Short mmCIF file of C-alpha atoms in Angstrom, two decimals:
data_model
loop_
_atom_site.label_atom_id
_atom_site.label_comp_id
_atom_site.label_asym_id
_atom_site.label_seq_id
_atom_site.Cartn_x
_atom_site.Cartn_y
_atom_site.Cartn_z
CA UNK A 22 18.28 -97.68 11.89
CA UNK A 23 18.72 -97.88 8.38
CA UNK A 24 18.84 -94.30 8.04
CA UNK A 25 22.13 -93.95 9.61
CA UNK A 26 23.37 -96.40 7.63
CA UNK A 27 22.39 -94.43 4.64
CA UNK A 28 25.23 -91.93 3.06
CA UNK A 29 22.56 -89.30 1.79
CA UNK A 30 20.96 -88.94 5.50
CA UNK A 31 24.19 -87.84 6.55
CA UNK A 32 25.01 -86.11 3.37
CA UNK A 33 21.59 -84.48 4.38
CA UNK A 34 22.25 -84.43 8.16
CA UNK A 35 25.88 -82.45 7.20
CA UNK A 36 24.13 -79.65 4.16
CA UNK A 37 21.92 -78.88 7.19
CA UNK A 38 24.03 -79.09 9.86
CA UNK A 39 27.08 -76.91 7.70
CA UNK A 40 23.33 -74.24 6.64
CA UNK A 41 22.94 -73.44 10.72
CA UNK A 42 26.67 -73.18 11.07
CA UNK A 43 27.02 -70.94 7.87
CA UNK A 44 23.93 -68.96 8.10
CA UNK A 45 24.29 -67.33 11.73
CA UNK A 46 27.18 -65.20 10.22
CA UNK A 47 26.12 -65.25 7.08
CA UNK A 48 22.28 -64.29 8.65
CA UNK A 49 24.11 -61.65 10.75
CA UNK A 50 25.81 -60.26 7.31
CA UNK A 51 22.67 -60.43 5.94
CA UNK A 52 20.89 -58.99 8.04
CA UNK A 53 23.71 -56.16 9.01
CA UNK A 54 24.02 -55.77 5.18
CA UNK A 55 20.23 -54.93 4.64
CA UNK A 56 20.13 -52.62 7.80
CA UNK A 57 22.57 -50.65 6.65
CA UNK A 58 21.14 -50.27 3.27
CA UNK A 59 17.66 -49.66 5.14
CA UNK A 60 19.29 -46.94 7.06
CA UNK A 61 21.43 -46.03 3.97
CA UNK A 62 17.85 -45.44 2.16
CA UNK A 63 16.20 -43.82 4.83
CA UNK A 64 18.62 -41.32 5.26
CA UNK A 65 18.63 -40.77 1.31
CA UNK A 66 14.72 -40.53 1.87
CA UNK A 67 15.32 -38.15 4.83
CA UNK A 68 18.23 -36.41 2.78
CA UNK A 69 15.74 -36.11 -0.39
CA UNK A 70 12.82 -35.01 1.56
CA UNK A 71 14.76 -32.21 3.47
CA UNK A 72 16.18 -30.82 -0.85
CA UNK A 73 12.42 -30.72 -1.54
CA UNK A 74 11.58 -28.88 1.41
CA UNK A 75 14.58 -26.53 0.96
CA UNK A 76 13.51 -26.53 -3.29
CA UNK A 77 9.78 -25.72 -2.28
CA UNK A 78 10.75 -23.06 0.15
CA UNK A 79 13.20 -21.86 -2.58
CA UNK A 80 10.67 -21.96 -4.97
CA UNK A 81 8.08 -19.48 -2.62
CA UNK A 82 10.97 -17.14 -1.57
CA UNK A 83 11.48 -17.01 -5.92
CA UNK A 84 7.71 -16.52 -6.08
CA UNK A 85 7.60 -13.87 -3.69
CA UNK A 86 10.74 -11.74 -5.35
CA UNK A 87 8.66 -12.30 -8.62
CA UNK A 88 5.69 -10.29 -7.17
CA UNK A 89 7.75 -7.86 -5.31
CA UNK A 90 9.47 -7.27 -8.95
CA UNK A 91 6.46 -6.94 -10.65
CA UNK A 92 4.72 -4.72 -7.88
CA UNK A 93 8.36 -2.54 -8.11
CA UNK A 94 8.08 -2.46 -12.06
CA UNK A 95 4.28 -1.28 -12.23
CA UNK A 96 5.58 1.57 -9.53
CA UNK A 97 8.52 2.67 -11.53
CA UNK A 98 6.34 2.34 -15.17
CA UNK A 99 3.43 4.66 -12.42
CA UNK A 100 6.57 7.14 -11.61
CA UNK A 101 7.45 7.22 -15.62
CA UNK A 102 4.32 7.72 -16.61
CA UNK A 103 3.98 10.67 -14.36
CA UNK A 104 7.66 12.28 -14.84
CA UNK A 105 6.78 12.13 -18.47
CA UNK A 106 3.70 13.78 -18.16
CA UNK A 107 5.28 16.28 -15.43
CA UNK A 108 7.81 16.80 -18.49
CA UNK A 109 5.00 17.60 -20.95
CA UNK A 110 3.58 19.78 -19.04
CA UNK A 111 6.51 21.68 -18.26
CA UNK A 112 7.73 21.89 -21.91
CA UNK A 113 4.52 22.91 -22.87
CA UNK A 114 4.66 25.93 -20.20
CA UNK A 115 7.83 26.52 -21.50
CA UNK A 116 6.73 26.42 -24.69
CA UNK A 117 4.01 29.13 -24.31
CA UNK A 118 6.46 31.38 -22.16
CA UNK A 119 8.99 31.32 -25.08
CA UNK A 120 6.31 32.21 -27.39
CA UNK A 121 5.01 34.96 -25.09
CA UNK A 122 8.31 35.71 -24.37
CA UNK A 123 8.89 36.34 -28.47
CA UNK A 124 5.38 38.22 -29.50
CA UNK A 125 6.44 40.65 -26.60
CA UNK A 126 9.40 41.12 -28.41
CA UNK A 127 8.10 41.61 -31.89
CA UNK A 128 5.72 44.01 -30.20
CA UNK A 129 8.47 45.74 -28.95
CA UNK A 130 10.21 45.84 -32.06
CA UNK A 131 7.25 47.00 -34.10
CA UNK A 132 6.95 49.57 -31.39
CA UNK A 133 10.47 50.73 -32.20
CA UNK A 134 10.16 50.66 -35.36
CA UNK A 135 6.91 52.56 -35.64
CA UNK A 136 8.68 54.84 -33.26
CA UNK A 137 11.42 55.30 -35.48
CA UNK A 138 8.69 55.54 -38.06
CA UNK A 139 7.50 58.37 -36.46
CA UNK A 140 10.71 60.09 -35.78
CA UNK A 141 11.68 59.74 -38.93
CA UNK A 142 8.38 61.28 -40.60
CA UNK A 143 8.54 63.94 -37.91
CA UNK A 144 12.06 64.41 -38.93
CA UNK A 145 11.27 64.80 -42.63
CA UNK A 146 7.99 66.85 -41.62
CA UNK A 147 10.64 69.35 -39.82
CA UNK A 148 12.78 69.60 -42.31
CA UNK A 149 9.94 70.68 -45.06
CA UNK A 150 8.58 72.86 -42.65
CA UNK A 151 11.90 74.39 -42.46
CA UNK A 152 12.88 74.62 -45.86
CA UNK A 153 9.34 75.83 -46.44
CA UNK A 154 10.00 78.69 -43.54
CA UNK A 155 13.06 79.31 -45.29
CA UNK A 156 11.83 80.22 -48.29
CA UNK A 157 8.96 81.88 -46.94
CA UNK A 158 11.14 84.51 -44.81
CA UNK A 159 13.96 85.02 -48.29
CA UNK A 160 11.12 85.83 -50.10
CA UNK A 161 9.39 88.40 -47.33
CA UNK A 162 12.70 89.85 -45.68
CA UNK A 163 15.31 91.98 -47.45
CA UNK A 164 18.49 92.73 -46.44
CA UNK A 165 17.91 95.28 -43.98
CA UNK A 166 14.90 93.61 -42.00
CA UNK A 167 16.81 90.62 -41.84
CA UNK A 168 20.03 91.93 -40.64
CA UNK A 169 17.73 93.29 -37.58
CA UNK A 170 16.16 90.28 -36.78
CA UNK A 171 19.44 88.38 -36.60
CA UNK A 172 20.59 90.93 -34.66
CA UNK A 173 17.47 90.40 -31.69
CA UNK A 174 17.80 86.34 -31.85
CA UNK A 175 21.50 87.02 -30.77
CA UNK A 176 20.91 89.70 -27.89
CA UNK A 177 18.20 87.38 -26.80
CA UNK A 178 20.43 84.13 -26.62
CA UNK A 179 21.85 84.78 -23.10
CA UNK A 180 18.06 85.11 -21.90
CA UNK A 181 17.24 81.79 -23.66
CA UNK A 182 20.55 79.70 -22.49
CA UNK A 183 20.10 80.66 -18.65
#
């Protein structure tokens, strides 16, 4: 009995008593306090696992477009290389047709010009010849032969022109 009687059993009896009364709402606070933050972090967790599973798949679809870019690069430095050496080619053919194209025409010219060569010499050679026949037939006609030969090249023109 002498603990009733004593103030710190009900001192006690009261810190223990007001505990139970205090901590069912305060253990439901608590308790409701750390759930949510327990549900709070799993749905970060959930949240942050779904960004790395969006990053990762990110990360393969960049992956992918980085070999597809390189694969497309090597076929347009393959197409380059081959236009450029489709170009070569070409100029070279073009090349060798334009200088075919210009030894035919200094052929030609040097053609003409030996023609004209020719002409000219043959011109010259005529010219002697006549000159030559000219002074040939003064000295070996007189007057009166001449006169009759000049007088048969004329009645044999019309014969000639027909």
């Amino acid at each position: 009995m002498h603990l009733f009687a004593d103030p710190e059993f009900w001192v006690l009896l009261a810190v223990v008593v007001f505990a139970i009364v205090v901590w069912k709402p305060a253990r439901r606070a608590v308790v409701g306090t750390l759930d949510e933050r327990a549900m709070r972090i799993r749905g970060e967790l959930e949240e942050a696992r779904k960004l790395r599973d969006e990053a990762e798949q990110l990360l393969a679809d960049y992956r992918q477009k980085e070999r597809e870019a390189a694969a497309d690069a090597q076929a347009i430095i393959a197409h380059a290389r081959d236009e450029a050496e489709r170009i070569a080619a070409q100029s070279a053919r073009d090349l060798q047709q334009s200088l075919e194209r210009r030894q035919r025409l200094a052929e030609e010219r040097i053609a003409q010009a030996e023609a004209k060569a020719l002409d000219e010499i043959r011109a010259a050679a005529v010219d002697v010849a006549i000159a030559a026949a000219r002074e040939v037939i003064v000295s070996q006609l007189d007057e009166r032969r001449g006169a009759a030969m000049l007088d048969a090249a004329i009645a044999a023109l019309p014969q000639r022109l027909r």
